[in-house]
Tab-separated table of C-alpha atoms in Angstrom:
chain	number	residue	atom	x	y	z
A	1195	UNK	CA	48.072	13.867	70.766
A	1196	UNK	CA	46.672	16.345	73.196
A	1197	UNK	CA	46.915	19.715	72.754
A	1198	UNK	CA	49.917	21.559	74.199
A	1199	UNK	CA	50.956	25.104	74.650
A	1200	UNK	CA	48.449	27.845	73.953
A	1201	UNK	CA	46.064	25.485	72.634
A	1202	UNK	CA	45.897	23.753	75.954
A	1203	UNK	CA	45.645	26.909	77.695
A	1204	UNK	CA	42.740	27.786	75.674
A	1205	UNK	CA	40.980	24.495	76.544
A	1206	UNK	CA	41.677	25.305	80.245
A	1207	UNK	CA	40.643	28.729	80.053
A	1208	UNK	CA	37.308	27.610	78.374
A	1209	UNK	CA	36.840	25.178	81.122
A	1210	UNK	CA	37.518	27.712	83.907
A	1211	UNK	CA	35.224	30.560	82.496
A	1212	UNK	CA	32.110	31.590	84.473
A	1213	UNK	CA	29.286	30.199	82.304
A	1214	UNK	CA	25.955	31.243	83.001
A	1215	UNK	CA	23.901	27.877	83.367
A	1216	UNK	CA	20.525	27.857	81.652
A	1217	UNK	CA	17.323	28.614	84.420
A	1218	UNK	CA	15.711	25.400	85.151
A	1219	UNK	CA	12.795	26.611	82.987
A	1220	UNK	CA	14.520	27.330	80.060
A	1221	UNK	CA	13.461	25.020	77.872
A	1222	UNK	CA	9.590	25.467	79.080
A	1223	UNK	CA	9.971	29.250	78.489
A	1224	UNK	CA	10.986	28.171	74.891
A	1225	UNK	CA	8.084	26.339	74.295
A	1226	UNK	CA	5.985	29.005	75.896
A	1227	UNK	CA	7.312	31.503	73.401
A	1228	UNK	CA	6.639	28.958	70.431
A	1229	UNK	CA	3.105	28.690	71.512
A	1230	UNK	CA	2.470	32.367	72.013
A	1231	UNK	CA	3.431	33.015	68.419
A	1232	UNK	CA	0.819	31.084	66.455
A	1233	UNK	CA	1.503	32.932	63.087
A	1234	UNK	CA	5.159	31.145	62.645
A	1235	UNK	CA	5.451	28.181	60.733
A	1236	UNK	CA	5.458	25.165	60.853
A	1237	UNK	CA	2.880	26.023	63.836
A	1238	UNK	CA	-0.452	26.483	61.359
A	1239	UNK	CA	1.363	24.683	58.189
A	1240	UNK	CA	-1.577	22.707	56.718
A	1241	UNK	CA	-4.373	23.900	58.797
A	1242	UNK	CA	-6.182	25.384	56.129
A	1243	UNK	CA	-9.152	23.044	56.369
A	1244	UNK	CA	-9.623	24.186	59.787
A	1245	UNK	CA	-8.502	27.882	59.799
A	1246	UNK	CA	-9.862	28.488	56.109
A	1247	UNK	CA	-8.447	31.382	54.125
A	1248	UNK	CA	-5.730	33.413	55.113
A	1249	UNK	CA	-7.644	36.495	56.044
A	1250	UNK	CA	-9.718	34.527	58.193
A	1251	UNK	CA	-6.964	32.675	59.707
A	1252	UNK	CA	-5.295	35.894	60.570
A	1253	UNK	CA	-8.613	36.830	62.435
A	1254	UNK	CA	-8.812	33.582	64.269
A	1255	UNK	CA	-5.178	34.025	65.306
A	1256	UNK	CA	-5.825	37.464	66.868
A	1257	UNK	CA	-9.084	35.978	68.567
A	1258	UNK	CA	-6.814	33.176	69.742
A	1259	UNK	CA	-4.000	35.872	70.954
A	1260	UNK	CA	-6.682	38.006	72.907
A	1261	UNK	CA	-7.993	34.829	74.535
A	1262	UNK	CA	-4.710	33.636	75.669
A	1263	UNK	CA	-4.016	37.522	76.906
A	1264	UNK	CA	-7.568	37.516	78.644
A	1265	UNK	CA	-5.980	34.523	80.468
A	1266	UNK	CA	-5.432	35.172	84.204
A	1267	UNK	CA	-1.738	36.198	84.822
A	1268	UNK	CA	0.397	33.540	85.323
A	1269	UNK	CA	-1.251	30.971	83.473
A	1270	UNK	CA	0.709	29.506	80.911
A	1271	UNK	CA	-0.551	27.492	77.622
A	1272	UNK	CA	0.594	24.822	75.168
A	1273	UNK	CA	-0.794	24.906	71.778
A	1274	UNK	CA	-1.697	22.229	69.513
A	1275	UNK	CA	-3.008	22.612	65.902
A	1276	UNK	CA	-6.621	23.214	66.482
A	1277	UNK	CA	-6.477	22.861	69.975
A	1278	UNK	CA	-4.661	24.766	72.535
A	1279	UNK	CA	-4.782	23.817	76.327
A	1280	UNK	CA	-4.260	27.034	78.740
A	1281	UNK	CA	-3.312	25.746	82.274
A	1282	UNK	CA	-4.768	27.991	84.852
A	1283	UNK	CA	-8.046	29.561	85.945
A	1284	UNK	CA	-9.612	31.468	83.079
A	1285	UNK	CA	-9.829	35.179	83.924
A	1286	UNK	CA	-13.352	35.817	85.618
A	1287	UNK	CA	-14.255	32.345	85.545
A	1288	UNK	CA	-15.585	30.623	88.941
A	1289	UNK	CA	-13.094	28.454	90.598
A	1290	UNK	CA	-16.162	26.005	91.155
A	1291	UNK	CA	-19.039	24.768	89.240
A	1292	UNK	CA	-21.445	27.867	88.903
A	1293	UNK	CA	-25.179	27.829	89.265
A	1294	UNK	CA	-25.091	30.673	86.443
A	1295	UNK	CA	-23.443	28.484	84.171
A	1296	UNK	CA	-26.561	25.963	84.671
A	1297	UNK	CA	-29.205	25.769	81.939
A	1298	UNK	CA	-32.277	27.277	82.809
A	1299	UNK	CA	-34.537	25.221	85.028
A	1300	UNK	CA	-31.767	22.730	85.706
A	1301	UNK	CA	-30.836	22.053	89.220
A	1302	UNK	CA	-28.464	19.887	91.251
A	1303	UNK	CA	-31.004	17.084	91.206
A	1304	UNK	CA	-31.405	17.517	87.363
A	1305	UNK	CA	-28.928	14.543	86.971
A	1306	UNK	CA	-25.211	14.427	86.962
A	1307	UNK	CA	-23.915	17.460	85.148
A	1308	UNK	CA	-26.767	19.548	85.471
A	1309	UNK	CA	-24.489	22.399	87.167
A	1310	UNK	CA	-21.627	22.648	84.943
A	1311	UNK	CA	-23.149	24.598	82.070
A	1312	UNK	CA	-22.980	21.600	79.573
A	1313	UNK	CA	-25.701	22.848	77.586
A	1314	UNK	CA	-29.438	21.389	77.197
A	1315	UNK	CA	-30.485	18.080	78.250
A	1316	UNK	CA	-31.287	15.785	75.675
A	1317	UNK	CA	-32.836	12.235	75.797
A	1318	UNK	CA	-30.341	9.398	75.413
A	1319	UNK	CA	-31.919	7.866	72.651
A	1320	UNK	CA	-32.157	11.175	70.650
A	1321	UNK	CA	-28.401	12.460	71.296
A	1322	UNK	CA	-27.474	11.361	67.915
A	1323	UNK	CA	-29.689	13.186	66.001
A	1324	UNK	CA	-29.591	16.263	68.020
A	1325	UNK	CA	-25.791	16.397	67.796
A	1326	UNK	CA	-25.460	15.306	63.812
A	1327	UNK	CA	-23.207	12.608	64.465
A	1328	UNK	CA	-22.672	9.259	66.222
A	1329	UNK	CA	-22.152	9.883	69.873
A	1330	UNK	CA	-19.769	7.255	71.198
A	1331	UNK	CA	-20.130	5.297	74.809
A	1332	UNK	CA	-18.197	3.035	76.901
A	1333	UNK	CA	-19.306	-0.447	76.028
A	1334	UNK	CA	-17.738	-1.621	79.432
A	1335	UNK	CA	-20.895	-3.345	81.065
A	1336	UNK	CA	-19.454	-2.151	84.626
A	1337	UNK	CA	-19.701	1.473	83.325
A	1338	UNK	CA	-23.547	0.994	81.916
A	1339	UNK	CA	-25.089	3.894	79.897
A	1340	UNK	CA	-24.858	7.351	80.971
A	1341	UNK	CA	-27.686	9.011	82.802
A	1342	UNK	CA	-27.622	12.158	81.257
A	1343	UNK	CA	-26.699	13.572	77.806
A	1344	UNK	CA	-26.169	17.078	76.986
A	1345	UNK	CA	-25.657	19.068	74.136
A	1346	UNK	CA	-24.044	22.807	73.800
A	1347	UNK	CA	-25.049	24.491	70.662
A	1348	UNK	CA	-23.202	27.430	71.681
A	1349	UNK	CA	-20.227	25.340	71.278
A	1350	UNK	CA	-20.538	23.822	67.993
A	1351	UNK	CA	-22.922	20.765	69.277
A	1352	UNK	CA	-20.417	19.704	71.826
A	1353	UNK	CA	-21.836	16.802	73.468
A	1354	UNK	CA	-21.362	15.655	77.217
A	1355	UNK	CA	-22.433	12.129	78.708
A	1356	UNK	CA	-22.681	12.133	82.372
A	1357	UNK	CA	-22.660	9.326	85.085
A	1358	UNK	CA	-23.308	9.585	88.850
A	1359	UNK	CA	-21.049	8.278	91.087
A	1360	UNK	CA	-21.154	4.989	92.171
A	1361	UNK	CA	-18.548	2.454	93.907
A	1362	UNK	CA	-16.873	1.937	90.596
A	1363	UNK	CA	-16.981	5.416	89.532
A	1364	UNK	CA	-15.810	7.380	92.558
A	1365	UNK	CA	-17.134	11.298	92.809
A	1366	UNK	CA	-15.093	13.801	90.656
A	1367	UNK	CA	-14.562	17.497	91.894
A	1368	UNK	CA	-18.356	17.678	91.420
A	1369	UNK	CA	-19.951	15.436	93.848
A	1370	UNK	CA	-22.821	14.581	91.636
A	1371	UNK	CA	-20.570	13.526	88.333
A	1372	UNK	CA	-18.879	10.116	88.655
A	1373	UNK	CA	-17.702	10.293	85.062
A	1374	UNK	CA	-18.092	12.755	82.290
A	1375	UNK	CA	-17.311	12.125	78.573
A	1376	UNK	CA	-17.162	15.049	76.274
A	1377	UNK	CA	-17.075	14.811	72.496
A	1378	UNK	CA	-16.871	17.406	70.091
A	1379	UNK	CA	-16.364	17.655	66.248
A	1380	UNK	CA	-12.758	19.225	66.235
A	1381	UNK	CA	-9.408	17.911	65.801
A	1382	UNK	CA	-7.007	17.204	68.545
A	1383	UNK	CA	-3.978	17.022	66.010
A	1384	UNK	CA	-0.601	15.561	66.688
A	1385	UNK	CA	0.539	16.959	70.040
A	1386	UNK	CA	2.997	15.035	72.480
A	1387	UNK	CA	3.118	16.432	76.072
A	1388	UNK	CA	4.712	15.016	78.958
A	1389	UNK	CA	4.394	17.696	80.931
A	1390	UNK	CA	2.819	21.167	81.326
A	1391	UNK	CA	4.808	24.482	81.635
A	1392	UNK	CA	5.214	26.542	84.316
A	1393	UNK	CA	2.249	25.044	86.428
A	1394	UNK	CA	0.984	22.360	88.421
A	1395	UNK	CA	-0.956	20.650	85.336
A	1396	UNK	CA	0.803	17.774	83.971
A	1397	UNK	CA	0.166	16.301	80.593
A	1398	UNK	CA	1.406	12.843	79.946
A	1399	UNK	CA	1.384	11.447	76.419
A	1400	UNK	CA	-0.342	7.882	76.563
A	1401	UNK	CA	-2.154	5.808	73.977
A	1402	UNK	CA	-5.831	4.816	73.434
A	1403	UNK	CA	-6.060	1.989	70.743
A	1404	UNK	CA	-2.799	2.752	69.637
A	1405	UNK	CA	-3.302	6.610	68.824
A	1406	UNK	CA	-1.642	9.485	70.508
A	1407	UNK	CA	-3.592	10.638	73.514
A	1408	UNK	CA	-2.929	12.704	76.576
A	1409	UNK	CA	-3.664	12.302	80.048
A	1410	UNK	CA	-3.949	15.887	82.028
A	1411	UNK	CA	-3.867	16.126	85.512
A	1412	UNK	CA	-3.060	18.314	88.310
A	1413	UNK	CA	-3.976	22.232	88.317
A	1414	UNK	CA	-7.184	23.335	86.538
A	1415	UNK	CA	-7.046	24.022	82.751
A	1416	UNK	CA	-9.330	24.643	80.153
A	1417	UNK	CA	-8.954	25.263	76.477
A	1418	UNK	CA	-10.230	26.433	73.138
A	1419	UNK	CA	-10.465	24.693	69.560
A	1420	UNK	CA	-11.542	25.460	66.302
A	1421	UNK	CA	-14.510	23.153	65.416
A	1422	UNK	CA	-14.645	21.790	61.976
A	1423	UNK	CA	-17.333	24.250	61.115
A	1424	UNK	CA	-14.759	26.877	61.609
A	1425	UNK	CA	-16.626	28.012	64.757
A	1426	UNK	CA	-13.761	29.026	67.327
A	1427	UNK	CA	-14.814	27.360	70.607
A	1428	UNK	CA	-13.589	28.928	73.762
A	1429	UNK	CA	-14.284	26.162	76.342
A	1430	UNK	CA	-13.579	27.836	79.625
A	1431	UNK	CA	-16.018	25.184	81.574
A	1432	UNK	CA	-14.227	23.982	84.734
A	1433	UNK	CA	-13.203	20.552	84.175
A	1434	UNK	CA	-14.363	18.379	87.180
A	1435	UNK	CA	-11.458	15.885	87.320
A	1436	UNK	CA	-8.050	14.767	85.613
A	1437	UNK	CA	-8.916	14.132	81.929
A	1438	UNK	CA	-8.008	11.815	79.374
A	1439	UNK	CA	-7.994	13.694	75.733
A	1440	UNK	CA	-7.865	11.613	72.242
A	1441	UNK	CA	-9.121	11.659	68.925
A	1442	UNK	CA	-10.161	9.409	66.368
A	1443	UNK	CA	-9.470	11.776	63.532
A	1444	UNK	CA	-12.581	13.495	63.123
A	1445	UNK	CA	-13.673	13.797	66.646
A	1446	UNK	CA	-11.990	14.703	69.872
A	1447	UNK	CA	-12.916	13.157	73.243
A	1448	UNK	CA	-12.469	14.131	76.731
A	1449	UNK	CA	-12.991	11.793	79.656
A	1450	UNK	CA	-12.830	13.311	83.207
A	1451	UNK	CA	-12.741	10.778	85.851
A	1452	UNK	CA	-11.203	10.201	89.354
A	1453	UNK	CA	-10.380	6.488	88.462
A	1454	UNK	CA	-6.806	7.664	87.334
A	1455	UNK	CA	-4.941	7.429	83.940
A	1456	UNK	CA	-4.983	3.529	83.607
A	1457	UNK	CA	-8.673	3.286	83.977
A	1458	UNK	CA	-9.429	6.173	81.899
A	1459	UNK	CA	-7.544	4.534	79.269
A	1460	UNK	CA	-9.618	1.306	79.616
A	1461	UNK	CA	-12.585	3.052	79.441
A	1462	UNK	CA	-11.709	5.145	76.235
A	1463	UNK	CA	-10.671	2.089	74.474
A	1464	UNK	CA	-14.222	0.450	74.817
A	1465	UNK	CA	-16.228	3.207	73.437
A	1466	UNK	CA	-17.952	2.551	70.426
B	161	UNK	CA	11.266	12.261	76.903
B	162	UNK	CA	10.931	8.843	76.526
B	163	UNK	CA	8.482	6.617	74.899
B	164	UNK	CA	7.948	3.306	76.738
B	165	UNK	CA	11.423	4.022	78.714
B	166	UNK	CA	13.428	4.335	75.488
B	167	UNK	CA	15.078	7.660	74.915
B	168	UNK	CA	14.477	9.244	71.664
B	169	UNK	CA	17.146	9.991	69.180
B	170	UNK	CA	17.263	13.690	67.932
B	171	UNK	CA	16.085	12.440	64.653
B	172	UNK	CA	12.767	11.280	65.944
B	173	UNK	CA	12.077	14.434	67.721
B	174	UNK	CA	12.922	16.554	65.100
B	175	UNK	CA	10.424	14.777	62.888
B	176	UNK	CA	7.690	15.152	65.588
B	177	UNK	CA	8.419	18.705	65.890
B	178	UNK	CA	8.530	19.076	62.242
B	179	UNK	CA	4.924	17.799	62.330
B	180	UNK	CA	3.943	20.620	64.715
B	181	UNK	CA	4.412	18.607	68.503
B	182	UNK	CA	5.911	21.025	70.498
B	183	UNK	CA	6.800	18.687	73.393
B	184	UNK	CA	9.604	16.693	71.641
B	185	UNK	CA	11.275	20.146	70.493
B	186	UNK	CA	11.085	21.088	74.221
B	187	UNK	CA	13.430	17.799	74.714
B	188	UNK	CA	15.698	18.950	72.067
B	189	UNK	CA	15.798	22.321	73.587
B	190	UNK	CA	16.788	20.665	76.873
B	191	UNK	CA	19.254	18.804	75.140
B	192	UNK	CA	21.051	21.518	73.551
B	193	UNK	CA	20.355	24.580	75.884
B	194	UNK	CA	23.653	24.361	77.611
B	195	UNK	CA	25.755	24.909	74.396
B	196	UNK	CA	23.415	27.217	73.106
B	197	UNK	CA	23.589	29.564	75.950
B	198	UNK	CA	27.532	29.189	75.900
B	199	UNK	CA	27.615	30.041	72.172
B	200	UNK	CA	25.508	33.057	72.415
B	201	UNK	CA	27.766	34.148	75.513
B	202	UNK	CA	30.753	33.809	73.602
B	203	UNK	CA	29.489	35.837	70.708
B	204	UNK	CA	27.819	38.492	72.403
B	205	UNK	CA	29.081	38.463	75.909
B	206	UNK	CA	27.730	41.957	76.791
B	207	UNK	CA	24.181	40.607	75.923
B	208	UNK	CA	21.392	38.453	77.431
B	209	UNK	CA	22.827	35.053	76.307
B	210	UNK	CA	19.869	33.084	77.991
B	211	UNK	CA	17.518	35.198	76.070
B	212	UNK	CA	19.364	35.246	72.718
B	213	UNK	CA	19.401	31.325	73.071
B	214	UNK	CA	15.779	30.941	73.861
B	215	UNK	CA	14.812	33.214	70.697
B	216	UNK	CA	17.319	31.347	68.667
B	217	UNK	CA	15.264	28.215	69.612
B	218	UNK	CA	12.088	29.795	68.695
B	219	UNK	CA	13.469	30.679	65.464
B	220	UNK	CA	14.841	27.208	64.810
B	221	UNK	CA	11.508	25.859	65.423
B	222	UNK	CA	10.217	27.971	62.798
B	223	UNK	CA	13.002	26.787	60.408
B	224	UNK	CA	12.531	22.699	61.171
B	225	UNK	CA	11.046	22.689	57.455
B	226	UNK	CA	14.179	23.854	56.084
B	227	UNK	CA	16.129	21.410	58.291
B	228	UNK	CA	18.244	18.440	56.186
B	229	UNK	CA	16.755	15.016	57.538
B	230	UNK	CA	19.563	13.004	59.147
B	231	UNK	CA	21.959	15.811	59.332
B	232	UNK	CA	23.304	16.656	62.960
B	233	UNK	CA	20.899	19.197	64.636
B	234	UNK	CA	23.810	20.849	67.033
B	235	UNK	CA	25.705	22.747	64.505
B	236	UNK	CA	22.654	23.765	62.400
B	237	UNK	CA	21.170	25.106	65.702
B	238	UNK	CA	24.300	26.778	66.869
B	239	UNK	CA	24.457	28.649	63.469
B	240	UNK	CA	21.022	30.041	64.145
B	241	UNK	CA	22.133	31.075	67.692
B	242	UNK	CA	25.438	32.780	66.478
B	243	UNK	CA	23.506	34.711	63.939
B	244	UNK	CA	20.891	35.900	66.891
B	245	UNK	CA	23.585	36.654	69.091
B	246	UNK	CA	25.442	38.622	66.420
B	247	UNK	CA	22.453	40.590	65.598
B	248	UNK	CA	22.078	41.405	68.996
B	249	UNK	CA	25.826	42.318	69.281
B	250	UNK	CA	25.294	44.587	66.276
B	251	UNK	CA	22.100	46.303	67.621
B	252	UNK	CA	23.760	47.070	70.777
B	253	UNK	CA	26.093	49.053	69.139
B	254	UNK	CA	28.969	48.168	71.197
B	255	UNK	CA	31.581	45.660	70.700
B	256	UNK	CA	31.529	42.663	73.271
B	257	UNK	CA	34.735	42.387	75.131
B	258	UNK	CA	36.121	42.160	78.568
B	259	UNK	CA	32.852	40.322	79.693
B	260	UNK	CA	34.091	37.035	79.618
B	261	UNK	CA	34.932	36.562	83.327
B	262	UNK	CA	37.299	33.799	84.846
B	263	UNK	CA	35.546	31.786	87.460
B	264	UNK	CA	36.604	32.233	90.931
B	265	UNK	CA	35.333	28.893	91.954
B	266	UNK	CA	36.104	25.626	90.368
B	267	UNK	CA	33.330	23.638	88.798
B	268	UNK	CA	32.165	20.767	90.539
B	269	UNK	CA	33.567	18.534	87.957
B	270	UNK	CA	37.057	20.019	88.146
B	271	UNK	CA	37.469	18.478	91.795
B	272	UNK	CA	40.519	16.755	90.427
B	273	UNK	CA	41.905	19.456	88.204
B	274	UNK	CA	44.359	18.459	85.337
B	275	UNK	CA	48.189	19.100	85.801
B	276	UNK	CA	47.570	21.802	83.142
B	277	UNK	CA	44.780	23.826	85.063
B	278	UNK	CA	46.710	23.312	88.432
B	279	UNK	CA	49.713	25.454	87.026
B	280	UNK	CA	47.320	27.797	85.161
B	281	UNK	CA	47.080	30.537	87.933
B	282	UNK	CA	44.337	33.022	87.921
B	283	UNK	CA	46.840	35.790	86.806
B	284	UNK	CA	47.648	33.790	83.696
B	285	UNK	CA	44.270	33.152	82.784
B	286	UNK	CA	43.227	36.572	83.074
B	287	UNK	CA	46.379	37.852	80.688
B	288	UNK	CA	45.158	35.111	78.277
B	289	UNK	CA	41.504	36.264	78.499
B	290	UNK	CA	42.585	39.893	78.157
B	291	UNK	CA	44.410	39.050	74.881
B	292	UNK	CA	41.667	37.088	73.815
B	293	UNK	CA	39.288	39.831	74.252
B	294	UNK	CA	41.495	42.296	72.078
B	295	UNK	CA	41.125	40.244	69.063
B	296	UNK	CA	38.699	41.101	66.642
B	297	UNK	CA	35.231	39.410	66.871
B	298	UNK	CA	36.085	36.847	63.837
B	299	UNK	CA	38.992	35.729	65.643
B	300	UNK	CA	37.606	35.449	68.986
B	301	UNK	CA	34.511	33.620	67.639
B	302	UNK	CA	36.468	30.822	65.852
B	303	UNK	CA	38.717	30.664	68.780
B	304	UNK	CA	35.822	30.264	71.151
B	305	UNK	CA	33.935	27.612	68.988
B	306	UNK	CA	37.089	25.396	68.803
B	307	UNK	CA	38.192	25.724	72.344
B	308	UNK	CA	35.699	27.143	74.685
B	309	UNK	CA	32.819	25.224	73.008
B	310	UNK	CA	35.133	22.488	71.930
B	311	UNK	CA	33.283	22.085	68.528
B	312	UNK	CA	34.832	20.100	65.941
B	313	UNK	CA	36.246	21.622	62.777
B	314	UNK	CA	33.140	20.702	60.991
B	315	UNK	CA	30.713	21.844	63.495
B	316	UNK	CA	32.508	25.317	63.774
B	317	UNK	CA	32.083	25.628	60.111
B	318	UNK	CA	28.555	25.295	60.174
B	319	UNK	CA	27.981	27.067	63.192
B	320	UNK	CA	29.901	30.005	62.060
B	321	UNK	CA	28.602	29.943	58.578
B	322	UNK	CA	32.166	29.870	56.733
B	323	UNK	CA	33.661	26.870	54.782
B	324	UNK	CA	35.540	24.189	56.542
B	325	UNK	CA	38.746	25.223	54.984
B	326	UNK	CA	38.388	28.753	56.280
B	327	UNK	CA	37.961	27.540	59.755
B	328	UNK	CA	41.608	25.990	59.523
B	329	UNK	CA	43.197	29.163	57.864
B	330	UNK	CA	41.080	31.479	60.173
B	331	UNK	CA	41.759	29.806	63.210
B	332	UNK	CA	45.724	29.508	62.527
B	333	UNK	CA	45.733	33.325	61.678
B	334	UNK	CA	43.730	33.914	64.937
B	335	UNK	CA	46.197	31.943	67.130
B	336	UNK	CA	48.889	33.830	65.586
B	337	UNK	CA	47.187	37.095	66.398
B	338	UNK	CA	46.722	35.989	69.930
B	339	UNK	CA	50.238	34.973	70.554
B	340	UNK	CA	51.112	38.522	69.202
B	341	UNK	CA	48.643	40.176	71.558
B	342	UNK	CA	49.990	38.014	74.341
B	343	UNK	CA	53.503	39.171	73.606
B	344	UNK	CA	52.368	42.793	73.799
B	345	UNK	CA	50.447	42.352	77.030
B	346	UNK	CA	53.106	40.527	78.706
B	347	UNK	CA	56.868	39.786	77.389
B	348	UNK	CA	57.310	36.106	76.759
B	349	UNK	CA	53.326	35.561	76.861
B	350	UNK	CA	52.396	32.259	78.332
B	351	UNK	CA	52.786	29.110	76.266
B	352	UNK	CA	53.501	30.056	72.862
C-alpha cells in the first residue's frame, strides 16, 4: 500500500530537496585522502617484512610523506603497499632525460639507455652476478637479447636492460631506446588500478601470466618503493614511455615501450 | 569497475579493498557517494556534507577489517557517515536546522510529477520543512532516514545505530511531534 498523508508528503519533500550532488572527482579525492594517510589500517597491515620494526616503519612513513610533499604541486598519487606511484613530474626533475643523470663517461652513443641515469653499464653475461639475482629477458626471438645492461647500486641493484629502436621496436620518448625492461627486488603488492586520479595518467589493471599487472600510460609518472633489503628507493627517473608493471611475488618488473599494451603483455609473458 | 566486462559485486570489491587495494574501494565510493553525501547533509545541514562524507569514506576504509563479510555495505557505511556528521555538528556548536532548502527547480527525473507532487505547492513544502526543522535532532534523523534517504527499517537502524524496534517507536513519536509542530505552525497542518 503506498504511503498516504504525512508520509507521502515527506517522501515528496525528500525528492524535492536541493540535494548537493557530489563533485565529479569525489571518489578520487577519497582515494587521494586514503593514500596520503599511510599510517592507517589496513594500508600497512602485514608489511612487517618490508618495513621492519614499528619505529623504523614510522621513519619510513615520514620519509614517504616528505617525498609526497616534495612532489610538484598538483601531482597526485596512488599508493600500493611497498610501492607508490606518483603521477606528475617530480619537483626539480628535468622533463627530459638529463645528461647530468648519465653515468660518468657515458654518452648518447654509449648504447641504448646511456643518457637515462640507469646506473653502471655491465656486460650482459655478468649482469646476474652483479645484481645477485637472475635477470630475466624476453624469450621472443623477434625481440632478441638486449644491447645494454645497467645496474644502479644506489637503487638497491635495480637492473635495466635496453634495446635500440628497430622496425619492431619503435622509439620511445628517448629516441635511442626502443624497449626498456627494469627489474628490482621489491614488491608490487596487490593493487588494482583502473585509472589515475586527477591527472592524465591512467593505470589499467591487466594480467601477465594470470597475475595482476598494471598498464600505466599517459602523463609522466614516477614512483618509489621499499626494496627487500629495506632500502627506500626514490625512483624519480623519467620514464621513457607507457609502461607495464608486474611482479612475480619476489621481483617487480617494469617494461617501457611504444608498442602498446597488448604487445607489452606478450613480451612480459615471454620473459624467463 | 569491471573485470573482463563483468561488474564486480560489492562483496568482491570489499574483499579486494580489505587486502589493501585502493581502486576497488574507489568503485565502492562511486556507488555510494550520493547517499553518503545526502546522509551527511540531513544530519548536519550546516556543515560541509561532501567533506564529511569523504572523511567518512576514509574512516570506513580504515575500518574495513572490522566489516562483517557478507553483510550489506550501505548501512554499515552510512553509520560511519552519520557518526562523522554528528561529530561535526557537535563540534560546530550549533544546531543544524533550517538549512534544508526546497528545490526551486524540479529534478530532471521529475519531468512527469506524481499527482502528490503536483498538488504539493512550494508553500506547503516550506511549511512542512519548517516544521521538520523544528524537531529535535533524533526525530529529524529518523524521519530523514526513512523518507528522505528512503532507507528500510533495518538500514535505518544500522545507520543510526539504534535497535530496529527503536526505529519504529522513534519514528512513530517523531511523526506525532511533526504533526503537532505542523498544527502549531499552521492550523490544520498539511495532511494529518
